Short mmCIF file of C-alpha atoms in Angstrom, two decimals:
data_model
loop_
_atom_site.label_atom_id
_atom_site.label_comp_id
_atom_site.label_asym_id
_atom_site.label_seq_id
_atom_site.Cartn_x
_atom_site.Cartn_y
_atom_site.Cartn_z
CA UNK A 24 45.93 15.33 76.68
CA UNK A 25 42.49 14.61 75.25
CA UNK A 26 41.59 11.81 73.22
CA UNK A 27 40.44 12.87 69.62
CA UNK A 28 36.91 11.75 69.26
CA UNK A 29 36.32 8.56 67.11
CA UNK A 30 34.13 8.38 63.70
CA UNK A 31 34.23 5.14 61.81
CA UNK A 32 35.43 5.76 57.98
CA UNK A 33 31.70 4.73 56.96
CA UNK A 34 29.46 7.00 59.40
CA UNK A 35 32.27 9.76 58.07
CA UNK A 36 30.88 9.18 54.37
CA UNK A 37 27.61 8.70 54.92
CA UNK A 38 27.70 12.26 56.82
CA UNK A 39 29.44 13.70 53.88
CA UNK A 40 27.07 12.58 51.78
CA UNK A 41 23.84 13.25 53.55
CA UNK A 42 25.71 17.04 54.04
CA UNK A 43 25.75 17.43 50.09
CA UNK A 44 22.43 16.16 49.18
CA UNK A 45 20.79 18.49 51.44
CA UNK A 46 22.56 21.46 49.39
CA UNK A 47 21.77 19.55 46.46
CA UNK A 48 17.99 19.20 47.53
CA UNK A 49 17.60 23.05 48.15
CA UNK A 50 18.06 24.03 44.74
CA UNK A 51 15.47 24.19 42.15
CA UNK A 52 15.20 21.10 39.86
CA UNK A 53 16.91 20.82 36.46
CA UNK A 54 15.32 18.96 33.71
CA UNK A 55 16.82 17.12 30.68
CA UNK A 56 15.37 14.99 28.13
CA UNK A 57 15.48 13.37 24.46
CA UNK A 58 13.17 14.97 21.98
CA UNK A 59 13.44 14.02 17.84
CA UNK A 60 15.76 16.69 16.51
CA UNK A 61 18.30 16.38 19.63
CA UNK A 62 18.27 17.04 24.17
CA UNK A 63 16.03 19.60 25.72
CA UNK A 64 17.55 21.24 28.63
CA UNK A 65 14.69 23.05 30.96
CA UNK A 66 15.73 24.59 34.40
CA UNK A 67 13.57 26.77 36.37
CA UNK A 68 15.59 29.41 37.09
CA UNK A 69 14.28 33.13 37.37
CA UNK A 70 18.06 34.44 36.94
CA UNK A 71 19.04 35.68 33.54
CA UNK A 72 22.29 36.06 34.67
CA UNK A 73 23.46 32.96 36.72
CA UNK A 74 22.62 29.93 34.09
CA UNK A 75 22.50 26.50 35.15
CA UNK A 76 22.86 25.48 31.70
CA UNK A 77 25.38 26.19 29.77
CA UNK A 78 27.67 24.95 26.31
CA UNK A 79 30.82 23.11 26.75
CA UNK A 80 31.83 22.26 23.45
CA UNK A 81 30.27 21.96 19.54
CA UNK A 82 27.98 18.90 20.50
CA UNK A 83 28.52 18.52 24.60
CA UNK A 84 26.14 20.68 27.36
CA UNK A 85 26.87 21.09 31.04
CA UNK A 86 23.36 21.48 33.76
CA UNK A 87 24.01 21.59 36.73
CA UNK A 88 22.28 22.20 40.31
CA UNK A 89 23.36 23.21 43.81
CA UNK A 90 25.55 25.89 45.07
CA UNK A 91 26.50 28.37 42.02
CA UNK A 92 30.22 28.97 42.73
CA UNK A 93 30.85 24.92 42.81
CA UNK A 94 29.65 24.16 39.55
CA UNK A 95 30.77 27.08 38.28
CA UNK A 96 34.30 26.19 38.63
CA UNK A 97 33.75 22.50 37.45
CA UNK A 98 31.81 24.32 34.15
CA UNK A 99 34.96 26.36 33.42
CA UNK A 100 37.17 23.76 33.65
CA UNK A 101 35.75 21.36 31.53
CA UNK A 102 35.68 24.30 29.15
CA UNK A 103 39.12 24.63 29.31
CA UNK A 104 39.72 20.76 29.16
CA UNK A 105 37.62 20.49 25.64
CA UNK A 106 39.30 23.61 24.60
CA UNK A 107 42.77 21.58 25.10
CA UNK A 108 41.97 18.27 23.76
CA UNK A 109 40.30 19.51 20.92
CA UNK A 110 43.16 22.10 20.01
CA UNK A 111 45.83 19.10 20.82
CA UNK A 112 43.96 16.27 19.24
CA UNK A 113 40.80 16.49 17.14
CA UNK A 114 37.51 18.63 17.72
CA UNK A 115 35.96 14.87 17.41
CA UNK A 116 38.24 13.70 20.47
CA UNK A 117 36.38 15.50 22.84
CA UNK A 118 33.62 13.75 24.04
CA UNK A 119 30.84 13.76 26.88
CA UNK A 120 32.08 10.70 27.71
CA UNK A 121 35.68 11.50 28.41
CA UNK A 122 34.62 15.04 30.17
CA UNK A 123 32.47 12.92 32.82
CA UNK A 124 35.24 10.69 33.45
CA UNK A 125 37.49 14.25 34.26
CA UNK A 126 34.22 15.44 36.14
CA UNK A 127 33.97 12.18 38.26
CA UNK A 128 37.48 11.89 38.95
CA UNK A 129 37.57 15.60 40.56
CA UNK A 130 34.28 14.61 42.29
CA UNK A 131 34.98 11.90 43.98
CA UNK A 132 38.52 13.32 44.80
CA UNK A 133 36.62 16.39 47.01
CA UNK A 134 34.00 13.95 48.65
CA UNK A 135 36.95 11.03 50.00
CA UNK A 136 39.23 13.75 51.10
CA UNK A 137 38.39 15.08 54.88
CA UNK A 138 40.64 18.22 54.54
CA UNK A 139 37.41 20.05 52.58
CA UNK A 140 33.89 19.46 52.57
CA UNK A 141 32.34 17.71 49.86
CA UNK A 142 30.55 19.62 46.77
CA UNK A 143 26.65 20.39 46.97
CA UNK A 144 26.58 19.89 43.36
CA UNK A 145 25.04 17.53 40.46
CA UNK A 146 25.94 17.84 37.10
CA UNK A 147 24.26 16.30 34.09
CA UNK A 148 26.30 16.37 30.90
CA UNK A 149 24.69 16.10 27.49
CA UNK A 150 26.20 15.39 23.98
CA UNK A 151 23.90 15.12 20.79
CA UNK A 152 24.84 12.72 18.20
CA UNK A 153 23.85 11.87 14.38
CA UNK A 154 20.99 10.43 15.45
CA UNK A 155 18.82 9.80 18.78
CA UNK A 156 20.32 6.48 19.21
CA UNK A 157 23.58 8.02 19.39
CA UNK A 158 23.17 10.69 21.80
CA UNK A 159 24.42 10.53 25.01
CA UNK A 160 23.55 11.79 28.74
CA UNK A 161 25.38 11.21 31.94
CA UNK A 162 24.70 12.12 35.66
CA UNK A 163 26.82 13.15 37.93
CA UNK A 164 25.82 12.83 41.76
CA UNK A 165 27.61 14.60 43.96
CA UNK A 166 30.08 11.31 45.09
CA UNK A 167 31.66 11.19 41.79
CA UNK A 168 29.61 8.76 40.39
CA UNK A 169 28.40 8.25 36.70
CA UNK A 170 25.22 7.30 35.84
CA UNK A 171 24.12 6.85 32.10
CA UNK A 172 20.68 7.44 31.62
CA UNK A 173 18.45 7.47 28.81
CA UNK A 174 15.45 9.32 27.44
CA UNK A 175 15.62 11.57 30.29
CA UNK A 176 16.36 12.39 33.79
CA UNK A 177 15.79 15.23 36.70
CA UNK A 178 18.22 16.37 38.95
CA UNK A 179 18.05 19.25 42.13
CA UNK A 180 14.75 19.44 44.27
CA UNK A 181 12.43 16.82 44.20
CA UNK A 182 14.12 15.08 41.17
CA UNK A 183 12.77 11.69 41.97
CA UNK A 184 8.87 12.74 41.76
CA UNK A 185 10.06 14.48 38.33
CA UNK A 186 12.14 11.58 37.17
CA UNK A 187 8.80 9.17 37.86
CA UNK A 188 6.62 11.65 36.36
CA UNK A 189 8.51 11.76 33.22
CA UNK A 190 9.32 7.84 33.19
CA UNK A 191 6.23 7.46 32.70
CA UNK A 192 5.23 10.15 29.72
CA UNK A 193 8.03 10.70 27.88
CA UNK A 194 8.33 8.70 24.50
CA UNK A 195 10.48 8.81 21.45
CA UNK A 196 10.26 11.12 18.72
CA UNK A 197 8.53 14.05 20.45
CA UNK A 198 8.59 17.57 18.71
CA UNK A 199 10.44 20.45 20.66
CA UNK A 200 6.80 21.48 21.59
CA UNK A 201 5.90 18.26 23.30
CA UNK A 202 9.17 17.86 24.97
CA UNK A 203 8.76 21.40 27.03
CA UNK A 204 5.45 21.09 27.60
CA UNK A 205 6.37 17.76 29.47
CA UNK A 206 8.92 19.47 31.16
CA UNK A 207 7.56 22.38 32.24
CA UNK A 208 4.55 20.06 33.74
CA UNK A 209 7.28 18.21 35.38
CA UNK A 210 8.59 21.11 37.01
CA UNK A 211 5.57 22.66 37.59
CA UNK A 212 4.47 19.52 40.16
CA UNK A 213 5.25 20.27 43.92
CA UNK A 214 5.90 17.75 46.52
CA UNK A 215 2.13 17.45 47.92
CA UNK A 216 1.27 16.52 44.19
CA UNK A 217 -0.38 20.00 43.17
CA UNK A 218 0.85 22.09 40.49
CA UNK A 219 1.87 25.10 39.95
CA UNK A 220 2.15 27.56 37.22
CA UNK A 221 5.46 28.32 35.60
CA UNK A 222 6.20 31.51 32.70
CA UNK A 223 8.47 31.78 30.01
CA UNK A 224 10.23 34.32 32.82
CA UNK A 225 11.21 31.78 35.34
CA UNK A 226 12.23 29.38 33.10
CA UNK A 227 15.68 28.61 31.34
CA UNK A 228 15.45 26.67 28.06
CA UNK A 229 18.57 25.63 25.93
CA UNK A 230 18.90 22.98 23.47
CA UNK A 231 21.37 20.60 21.39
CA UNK A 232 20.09 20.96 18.59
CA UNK A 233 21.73 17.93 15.84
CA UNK A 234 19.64 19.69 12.26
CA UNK A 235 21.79 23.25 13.27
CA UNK A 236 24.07 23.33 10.29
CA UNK A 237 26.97 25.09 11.54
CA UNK A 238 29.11 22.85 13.84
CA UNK A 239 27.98 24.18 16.95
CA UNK A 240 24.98 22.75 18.35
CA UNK A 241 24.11 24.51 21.26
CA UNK A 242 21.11 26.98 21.50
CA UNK A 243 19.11 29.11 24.29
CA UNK A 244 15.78 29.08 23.74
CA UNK A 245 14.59 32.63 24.61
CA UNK A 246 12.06 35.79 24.48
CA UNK A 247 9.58 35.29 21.39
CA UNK A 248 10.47 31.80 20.60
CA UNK A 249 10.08 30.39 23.82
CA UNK A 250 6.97 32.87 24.14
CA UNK A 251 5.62 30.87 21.04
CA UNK A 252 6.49 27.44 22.36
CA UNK A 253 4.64 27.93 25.78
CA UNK A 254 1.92 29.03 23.87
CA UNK A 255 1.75 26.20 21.34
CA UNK A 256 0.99 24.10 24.28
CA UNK A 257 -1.78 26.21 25.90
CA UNK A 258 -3.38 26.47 22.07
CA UNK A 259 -2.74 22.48 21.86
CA UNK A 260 -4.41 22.04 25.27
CA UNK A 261 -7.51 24.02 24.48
CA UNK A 262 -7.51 22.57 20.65
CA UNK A 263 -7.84 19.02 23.05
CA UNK A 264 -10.77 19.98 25.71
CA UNK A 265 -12.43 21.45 22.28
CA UNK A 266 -12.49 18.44 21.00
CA UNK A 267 -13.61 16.51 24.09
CA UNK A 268 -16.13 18.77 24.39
CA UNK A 269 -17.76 18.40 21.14
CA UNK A 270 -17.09 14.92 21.27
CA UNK A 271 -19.57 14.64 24.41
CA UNK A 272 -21.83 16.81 22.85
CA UNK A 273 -22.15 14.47 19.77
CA UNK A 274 -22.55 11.21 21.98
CA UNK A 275 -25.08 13.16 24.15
CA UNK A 276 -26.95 14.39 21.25
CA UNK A 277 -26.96 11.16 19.58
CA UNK A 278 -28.50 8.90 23.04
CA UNK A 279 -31.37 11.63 22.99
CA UNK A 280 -31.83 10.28 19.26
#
C-alpha cells in the first residue's frame, strides 16, 4: 500500500488560487467606472453574442471575466435570486449588496472545497443609485472575496496597469463621452506600455443609466450611438491639438514681434 502524497492545507490554496488567476489573466480586461448620470461598463469583447456584461435587475449590473460557462451560471442565478426576492419581498429589497454576499458565499464555497476545481472567474457587480454618492460597485475575485471600490476599477488581463492608469485620470462628474474615452484608452494600453487601437466593433458598452425614466436602468450602448460617442472623442482630440497648435503659432508669432 502506497502512502498518499502530502500537501499542506496552505500550498493546496495557494495552488488553487494561482490555478484561477491564470484563467482569470487570459481573458480580455473588463472596465467599469463612475461617470455623472450613473456606471459605465466597457469590455473589449469582439463577440456580439457572448456578453460579459449583462442586467441583473432594475438598478443592479453583472461584468464579469474568465471562462464563459462559469460566469454564466453565476449570472443566471443571481437573475433568478433578484427575480425571487423581489417577487417575495419588495423590488427595493434586492440589492447589489445582498447579491454579492450570495455571489461570495458560492465563491468561496467552490475555491475551499477540493472535490472541484476552483472558478476562473471575476465578477464586478454594479448598482446605480439617486445620486453618485449613492451608487455602489463591488468586486468579486475569484476566492470569494468582496471588495468595494469606488470611482472605478478593472478586472481580467492586465487589470492592475488599467486600474493605475485610471486611478490616476478619472475624476467626478465626467460626461458619458469622457468616461469611454478614458476607458477605451485604458483598454487600449498593452503590457509593454504601447497602445493600441480599439473600434466601436470590438468593444461592448452598457450603462446604468439613473436619468432613464422608466424603472429599469440598464442600457447597451450600440451601432450609431456608440459610433457617435467614439467619434466625439476623436473630434474632441483634434478640437485640442487645434488649439495647441494655434496657440504655438500665436506665442511664436508674437517673440518674432
Amino acid at each position: 500500500m502506497t502512502t498518499p502524497f502530502y500537501v499542506s492545507p496552505q500550498q493546496a490554496m495557494a495552488d488553487r488560487a494561482e490555478y484561477a488567476r491564470k484563467g482569470i489573466a487570459r481573458g480580455r480586461s473588463v472596465v467599469v467606472l463612475q461617470y455623472a448620470d450613473g456606471i459605465l461598463f466597457v469590455a473589449e469583447n469582439p463577440s456580439r453574442a457572448l456578453h460579459k456584461v449583462s442586467e441583473i435587475y432594475d438598478r443592479i449590473a453583472f461584468a464579469a471575466v474568465g471562462k464563459y460557462n462559469e460566469f454564466e451560471n453565476l449570472r443566471i442565478g443571481g437573475v433568478r435570486y433578484a427575480d425571487l426576492r423581489g417577487y417575495t419581498y419588495d423590488r427595493d429589497d434586492v440589492t447589489a449588496r445582498g447579491l454579492a454576499n450570495v455571489y461570495a458565499q458560492t465563491l468561496g464555497t467552490i475555491f475551499s472545497s477540493a472535490a472541484e476545481k476552483p472558478y476562473e472567474v471575476e465578477l464586478i457587480v454594479a448598482e446605480v443609485g439617486d445620486g453618485p454618492e449613492d451608487d455602489q460597485i463591488y468586486r468579486l475575485p475569484h476566492d470569494g472575496s468582496i471588495v468595494d471600490e469606488h470611482g472605478s476599477v478593472a478586472v481580467g488581463g492586465n487589470a492592475d496597469q488599467i486600474s493605475s492608469y485610471l486611478d490616476q485620470r478619472h475624476r467626478e462628474g465626467l460626461t458619458l463621452a469622457e468616461a469611454l474615452k478614458l476607458a477605451v484608452e485604458s483598454l487600449a494600453r498593452d503590457n509593454n506600455g504601447g497602445e493600441r487601437s480599439l473600434t466601436a466593433e470590438q468593444l461592448e458598452v452598457a450603462v446604468l443609466d439613473r436619468t432613464r425614466p422608466q424603472q429599469r436602468k440598464f442600457k447597451r450602448v450600440l451601432g450609431r450611438q456608440l459610433a457617435r460617442l467614439l467619434e466625439s472623442e476623436g473630434a474632441a482630440v483634434e478640437a485640442d491639438s487645434a488649439a495647441e497648435g494655434e496657440s504655438s503659432a500665436e506665442e511664436s508669432s508674437d517673440t518674432e514681434e
